PDB file of C-alpha atoms in Angstrom:
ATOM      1  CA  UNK E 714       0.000   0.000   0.000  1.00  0.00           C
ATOM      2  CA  UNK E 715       1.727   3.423  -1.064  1.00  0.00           C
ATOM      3  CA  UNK E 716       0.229   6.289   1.506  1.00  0.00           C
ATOM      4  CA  UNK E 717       1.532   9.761   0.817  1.00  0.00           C
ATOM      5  CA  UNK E 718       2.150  12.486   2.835  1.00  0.00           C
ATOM      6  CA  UNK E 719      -0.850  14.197   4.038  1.00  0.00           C
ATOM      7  CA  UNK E 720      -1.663  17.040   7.250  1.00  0.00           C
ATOM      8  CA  UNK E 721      -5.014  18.156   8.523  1.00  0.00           C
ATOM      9  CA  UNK E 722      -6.014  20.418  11.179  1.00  0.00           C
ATOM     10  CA  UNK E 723      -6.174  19.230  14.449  1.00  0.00           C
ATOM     11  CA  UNK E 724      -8.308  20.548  17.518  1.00  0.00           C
ATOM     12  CA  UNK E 725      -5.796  20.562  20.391  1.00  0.00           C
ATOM     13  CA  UNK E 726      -7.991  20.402  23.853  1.00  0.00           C
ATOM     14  CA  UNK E 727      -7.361  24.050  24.724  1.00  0.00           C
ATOM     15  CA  UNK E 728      -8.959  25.169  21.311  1.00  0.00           C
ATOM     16  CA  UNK E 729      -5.839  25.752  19.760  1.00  0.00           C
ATOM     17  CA  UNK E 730      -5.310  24.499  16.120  1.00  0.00           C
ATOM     18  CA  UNK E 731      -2.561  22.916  14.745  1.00  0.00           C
ATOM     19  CA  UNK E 732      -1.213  22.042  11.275  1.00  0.00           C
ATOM     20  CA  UNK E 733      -0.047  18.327  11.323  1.00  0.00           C
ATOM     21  CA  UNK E 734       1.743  16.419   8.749  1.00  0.00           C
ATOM     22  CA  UNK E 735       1.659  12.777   8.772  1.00  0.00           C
ATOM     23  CA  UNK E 736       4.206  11.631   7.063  1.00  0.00           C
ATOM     24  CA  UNK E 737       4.180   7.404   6.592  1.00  0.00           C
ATOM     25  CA  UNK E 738       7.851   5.361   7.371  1.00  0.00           C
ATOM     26  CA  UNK E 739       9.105   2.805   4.915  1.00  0.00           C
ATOM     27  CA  UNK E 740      12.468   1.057   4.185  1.00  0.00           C
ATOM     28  CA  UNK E 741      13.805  -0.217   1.319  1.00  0.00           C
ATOM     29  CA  UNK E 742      13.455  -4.324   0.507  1.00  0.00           C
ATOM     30  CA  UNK E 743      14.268  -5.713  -2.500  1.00  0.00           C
ATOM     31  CA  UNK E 744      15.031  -2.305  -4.414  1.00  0.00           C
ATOM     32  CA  UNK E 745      11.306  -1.338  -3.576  1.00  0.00           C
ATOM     33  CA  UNK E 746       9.893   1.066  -0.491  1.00  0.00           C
ATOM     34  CA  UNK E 747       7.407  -0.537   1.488  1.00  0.00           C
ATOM     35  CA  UNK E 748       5.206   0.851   4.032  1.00  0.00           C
ATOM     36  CA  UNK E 749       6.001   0.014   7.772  1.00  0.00           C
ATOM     37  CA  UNK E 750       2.802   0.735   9.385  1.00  0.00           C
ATOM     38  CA  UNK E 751       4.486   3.821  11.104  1.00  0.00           C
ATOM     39  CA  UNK E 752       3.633   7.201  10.605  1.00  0.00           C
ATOM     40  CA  UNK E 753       6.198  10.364  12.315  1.00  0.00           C
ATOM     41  CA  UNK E 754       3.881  13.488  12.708  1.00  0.00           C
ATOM     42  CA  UNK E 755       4.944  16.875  12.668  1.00  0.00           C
ATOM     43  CA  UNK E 756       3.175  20.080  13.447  1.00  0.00           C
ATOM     44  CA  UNK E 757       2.956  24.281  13.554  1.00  0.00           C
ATOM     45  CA  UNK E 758       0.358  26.330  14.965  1.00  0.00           C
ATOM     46  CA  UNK E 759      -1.474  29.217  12.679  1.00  0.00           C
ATOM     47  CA  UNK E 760      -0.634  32.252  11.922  1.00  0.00           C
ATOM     48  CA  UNK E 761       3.202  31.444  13.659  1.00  0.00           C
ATOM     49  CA  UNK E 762       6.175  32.250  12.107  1.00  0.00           C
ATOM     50  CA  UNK E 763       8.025  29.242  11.113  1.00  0.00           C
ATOM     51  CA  UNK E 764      10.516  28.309  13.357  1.00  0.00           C
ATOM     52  CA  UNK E 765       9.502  29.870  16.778  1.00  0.00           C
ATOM     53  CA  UNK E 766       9.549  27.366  19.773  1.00  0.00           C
ATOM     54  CA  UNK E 767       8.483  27.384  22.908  1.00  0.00           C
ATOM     55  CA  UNK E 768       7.519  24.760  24.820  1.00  0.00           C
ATOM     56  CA  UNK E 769       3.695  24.762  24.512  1.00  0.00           C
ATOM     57  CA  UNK E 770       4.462  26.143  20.489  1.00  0.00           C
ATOM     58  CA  UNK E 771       6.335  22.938  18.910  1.00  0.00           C
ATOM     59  CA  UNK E 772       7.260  25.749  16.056  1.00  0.00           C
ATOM     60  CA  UNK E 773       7.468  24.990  12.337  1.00  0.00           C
ATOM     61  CA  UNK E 774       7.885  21.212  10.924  1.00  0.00           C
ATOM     62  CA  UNK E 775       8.590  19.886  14.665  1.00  0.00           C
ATOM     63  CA  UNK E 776       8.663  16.660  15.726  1.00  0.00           C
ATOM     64  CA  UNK E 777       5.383  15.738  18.139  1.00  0.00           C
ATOM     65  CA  UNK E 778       6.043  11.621  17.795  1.00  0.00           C
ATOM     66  CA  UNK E 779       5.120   8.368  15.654  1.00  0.00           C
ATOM     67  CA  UNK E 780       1.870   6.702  15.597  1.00  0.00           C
ATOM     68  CA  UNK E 781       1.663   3.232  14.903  1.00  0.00           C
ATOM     69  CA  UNK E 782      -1.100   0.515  14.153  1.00  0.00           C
ATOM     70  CA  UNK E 783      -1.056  -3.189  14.121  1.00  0.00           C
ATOM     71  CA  UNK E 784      -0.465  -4.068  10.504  1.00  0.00           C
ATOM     72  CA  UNK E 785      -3.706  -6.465  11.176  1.00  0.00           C
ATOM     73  CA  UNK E 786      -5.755  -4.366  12.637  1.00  0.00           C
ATOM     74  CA  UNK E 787      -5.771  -0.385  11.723  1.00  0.00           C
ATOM     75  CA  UNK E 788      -8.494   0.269  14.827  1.00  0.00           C
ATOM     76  CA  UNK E 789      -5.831  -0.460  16.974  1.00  0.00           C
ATOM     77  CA  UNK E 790      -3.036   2.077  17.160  1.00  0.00           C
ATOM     78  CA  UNK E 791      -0.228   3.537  19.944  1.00  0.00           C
ATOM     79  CA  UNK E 792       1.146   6.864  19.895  1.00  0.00           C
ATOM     80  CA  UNK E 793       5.104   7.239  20.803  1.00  0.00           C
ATOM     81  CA  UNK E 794       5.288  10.666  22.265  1.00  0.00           C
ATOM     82  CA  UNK E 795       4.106  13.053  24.769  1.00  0.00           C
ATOM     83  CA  UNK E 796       2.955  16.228  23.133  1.00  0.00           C
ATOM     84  CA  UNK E 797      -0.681  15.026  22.105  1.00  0.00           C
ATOM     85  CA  UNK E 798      -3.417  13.545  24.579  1.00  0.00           C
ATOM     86  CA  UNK E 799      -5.776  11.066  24.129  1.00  0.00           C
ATOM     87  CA  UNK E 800      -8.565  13.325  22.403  1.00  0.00           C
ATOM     88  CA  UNK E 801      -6.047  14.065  19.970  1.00  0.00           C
ATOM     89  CA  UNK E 802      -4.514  11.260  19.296  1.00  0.00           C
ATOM     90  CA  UNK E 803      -7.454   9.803  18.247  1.00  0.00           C
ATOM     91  CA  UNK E 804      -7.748  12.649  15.574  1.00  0.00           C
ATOM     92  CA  UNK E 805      -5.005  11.671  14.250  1.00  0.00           C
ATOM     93  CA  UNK E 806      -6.191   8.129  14.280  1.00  0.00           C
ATOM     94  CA  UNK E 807      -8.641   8.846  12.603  1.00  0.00           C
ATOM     95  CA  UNK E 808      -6.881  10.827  10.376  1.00  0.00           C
ATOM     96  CA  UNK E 809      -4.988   8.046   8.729  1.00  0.00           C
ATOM     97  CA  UNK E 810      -7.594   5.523   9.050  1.00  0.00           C
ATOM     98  CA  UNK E 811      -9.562   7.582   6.495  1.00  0.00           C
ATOM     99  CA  UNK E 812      -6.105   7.781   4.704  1.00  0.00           C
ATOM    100  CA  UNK E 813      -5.582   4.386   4.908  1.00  0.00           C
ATOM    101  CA  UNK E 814      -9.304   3.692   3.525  1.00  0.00           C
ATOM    102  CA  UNK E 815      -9.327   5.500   0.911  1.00  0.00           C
ATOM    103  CA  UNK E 816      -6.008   4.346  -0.632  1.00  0.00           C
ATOM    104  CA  UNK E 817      -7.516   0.517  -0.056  1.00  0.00           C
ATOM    105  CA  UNK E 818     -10.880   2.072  -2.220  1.00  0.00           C
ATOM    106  CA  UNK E 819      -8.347   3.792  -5.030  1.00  0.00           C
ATOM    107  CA  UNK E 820      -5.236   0.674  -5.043  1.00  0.00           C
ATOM    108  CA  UNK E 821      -5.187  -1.395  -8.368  1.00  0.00           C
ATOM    109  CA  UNK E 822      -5.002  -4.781  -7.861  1.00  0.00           C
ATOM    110  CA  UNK E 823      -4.533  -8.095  -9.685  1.00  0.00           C
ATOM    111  CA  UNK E 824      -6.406 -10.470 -11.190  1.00  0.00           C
ATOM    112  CA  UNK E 825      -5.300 -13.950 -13.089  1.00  0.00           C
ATOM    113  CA  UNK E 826      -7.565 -15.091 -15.940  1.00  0.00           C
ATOM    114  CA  UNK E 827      -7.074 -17.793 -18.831  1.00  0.00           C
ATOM    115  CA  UNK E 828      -6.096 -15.616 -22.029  1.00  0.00           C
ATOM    116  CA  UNK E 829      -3.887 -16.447 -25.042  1.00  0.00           C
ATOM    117  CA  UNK E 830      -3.442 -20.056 -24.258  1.00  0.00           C
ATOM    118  CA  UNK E 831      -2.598 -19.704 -20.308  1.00  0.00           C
ATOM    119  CA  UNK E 832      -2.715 -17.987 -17.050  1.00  0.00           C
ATOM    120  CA  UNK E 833      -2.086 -14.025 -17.718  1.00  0.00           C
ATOM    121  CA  UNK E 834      -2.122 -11.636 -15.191  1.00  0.00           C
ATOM    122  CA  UNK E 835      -4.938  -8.282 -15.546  1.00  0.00           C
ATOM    123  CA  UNK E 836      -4.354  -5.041 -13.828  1.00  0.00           C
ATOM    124  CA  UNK E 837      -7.600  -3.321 -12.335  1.00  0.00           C
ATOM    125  CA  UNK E 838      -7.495   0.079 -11.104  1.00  0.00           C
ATOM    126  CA  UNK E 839     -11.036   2.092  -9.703  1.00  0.00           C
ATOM    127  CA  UNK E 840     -11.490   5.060 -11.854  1.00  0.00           C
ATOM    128  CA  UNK E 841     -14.557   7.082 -10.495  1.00  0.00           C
ATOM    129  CA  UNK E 842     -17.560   4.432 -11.606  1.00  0.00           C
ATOM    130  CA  UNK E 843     -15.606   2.551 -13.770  1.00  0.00           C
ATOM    131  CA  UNK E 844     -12.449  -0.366 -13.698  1.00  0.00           C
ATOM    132  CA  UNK E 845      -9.751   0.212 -16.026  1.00  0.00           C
ATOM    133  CA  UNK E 846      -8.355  -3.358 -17.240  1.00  0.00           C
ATOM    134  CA  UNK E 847      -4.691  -3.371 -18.045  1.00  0.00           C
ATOM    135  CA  UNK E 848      -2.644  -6.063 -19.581  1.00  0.00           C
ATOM    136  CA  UNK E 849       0.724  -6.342 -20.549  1.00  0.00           C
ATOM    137  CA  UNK E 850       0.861  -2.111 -19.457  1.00  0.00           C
ATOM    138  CA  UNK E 851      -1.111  -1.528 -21.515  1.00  0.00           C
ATOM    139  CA  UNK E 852      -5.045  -0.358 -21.448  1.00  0.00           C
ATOM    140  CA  UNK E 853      -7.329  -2.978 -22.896  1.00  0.00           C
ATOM    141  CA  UNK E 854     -11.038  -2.422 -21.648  1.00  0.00           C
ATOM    142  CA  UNK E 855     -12.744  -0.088 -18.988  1.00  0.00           C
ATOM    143  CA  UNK E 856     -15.929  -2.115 -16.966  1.00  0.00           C
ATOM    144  CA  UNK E 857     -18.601  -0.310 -15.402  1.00  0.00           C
ATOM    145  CA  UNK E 858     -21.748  -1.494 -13.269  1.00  0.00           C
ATOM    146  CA  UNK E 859     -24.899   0.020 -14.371  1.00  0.00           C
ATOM    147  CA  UNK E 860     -27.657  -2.662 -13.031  1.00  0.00           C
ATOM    148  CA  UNK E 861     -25.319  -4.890 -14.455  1.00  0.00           C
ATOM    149  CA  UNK E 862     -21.641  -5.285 -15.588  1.00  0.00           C
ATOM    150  CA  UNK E 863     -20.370  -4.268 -18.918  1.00  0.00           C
ATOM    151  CA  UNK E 864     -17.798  -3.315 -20.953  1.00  0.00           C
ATOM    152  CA  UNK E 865     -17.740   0.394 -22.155  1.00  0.00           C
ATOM    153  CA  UNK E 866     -14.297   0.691 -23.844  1.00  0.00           C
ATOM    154  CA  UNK E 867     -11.859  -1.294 -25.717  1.00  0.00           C
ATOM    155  CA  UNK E 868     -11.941  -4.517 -27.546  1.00  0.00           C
ATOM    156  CA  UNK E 869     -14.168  -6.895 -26.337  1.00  0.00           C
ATOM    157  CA  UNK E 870     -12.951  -9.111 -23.532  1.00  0.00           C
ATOM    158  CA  UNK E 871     -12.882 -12.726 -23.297  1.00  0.00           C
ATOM    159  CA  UNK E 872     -15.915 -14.188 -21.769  1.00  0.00           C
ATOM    160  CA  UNK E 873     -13.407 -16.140 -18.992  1.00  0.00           C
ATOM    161  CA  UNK E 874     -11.356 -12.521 -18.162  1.00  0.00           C
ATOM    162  CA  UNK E 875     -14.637 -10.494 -17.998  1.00  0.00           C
ATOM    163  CA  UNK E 876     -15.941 -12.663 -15.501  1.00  0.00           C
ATOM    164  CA  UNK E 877     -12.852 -13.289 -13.525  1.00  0.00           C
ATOM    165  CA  UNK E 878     -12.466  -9.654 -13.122  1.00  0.00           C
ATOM    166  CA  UNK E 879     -16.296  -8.754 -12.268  1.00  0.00           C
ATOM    167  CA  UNK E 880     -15.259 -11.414  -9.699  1.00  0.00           C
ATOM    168  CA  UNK E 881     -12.868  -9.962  -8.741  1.00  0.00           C
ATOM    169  CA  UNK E 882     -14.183  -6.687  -8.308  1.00  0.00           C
ATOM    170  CA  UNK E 883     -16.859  -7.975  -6.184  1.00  0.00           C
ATOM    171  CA  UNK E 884     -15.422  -9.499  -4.148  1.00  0.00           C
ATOM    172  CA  UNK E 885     -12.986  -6.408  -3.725  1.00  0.00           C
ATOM    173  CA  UNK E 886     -16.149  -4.396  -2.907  1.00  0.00           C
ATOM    174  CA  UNK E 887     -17.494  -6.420  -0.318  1.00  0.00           C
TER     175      UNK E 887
END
């Protein structure tokens, strides 16, 4: 799952409001970045210049902790730090579990199907109301559900891909 660098407004319990970026930890493995399930958060109040600090003022881009979920479970979550309390760490929480669900609404996934002669791999990505179909890299079909599943662009699929990927999809959505 790639997650990308977000920040929101958060409520502190005096009333205060403060800019916070959440920005998501990953390490390289295998010459790709993958996500660790750790996010560091940073934050600035309004209207401060950057870069003034005082202790109840963390200042421009300073460090208020990590927040961290189970990989298995993104309801549970722990906050490393001691600048936020519990009403706003669960702002934050909730914060990247939108995040989080919206990136699991928007990720392409994969689906095998019989085609040419064997077992070929078929990219789907959500576009709006519609599933763009890729194969090989490149677009081959766009599906859409309107009181039923059809194709609405590109050559027409197979009758064994068009129902592994409406499978697929399904399945996905549910």
């Amino acid at each position: 799952m790639t997650i990308a660098i977000s920040s929101f407004e958060l409520t502190r319990t005096d009333g205060t409001k403060l800019y916070v970026e959440v920005e998501p930890v990953t390490y390289l493995e295998d010459g790709k970045q993958v996500y660790a399930g750790v996010y560091q958060l940073q934050a600035t109040r309004h209207n401060d210049p950057a870069g003034e600090y005082t202790e109840d003022n963390p200042g421009d881009t300073t460090e208020i902790g990590s927040f961290a979920h189970k990989q298995d479970d993104k309801w549970e979550w722990v906050y490393l730090g001691d600048f936020l309390d519990e009403d706003e760490q669960s702002q934050v929480a909730e914060h990247i579990q939108q995040l989080e669900e919206k990136e699991e609404n928007t990720a392409g996934f994969y689906v095998q199907a019989f085609y040419h002669g064997g077992m070929n791999s078929f990219e789907v990505t959500p576009a709006g109301d519609r599933f763009k179909v890729a194969y090989d890299g490149k677009l081959i079909a766009e599906l859409q559900h309107n009181g039923g599943w059809q194709q609405v662009s590109g050559e027409a699929l197979e009758e064994d891909v068009f129902v592994s990927i409406r499978q697929a999809i399904e399945a996905k959505s549910h």
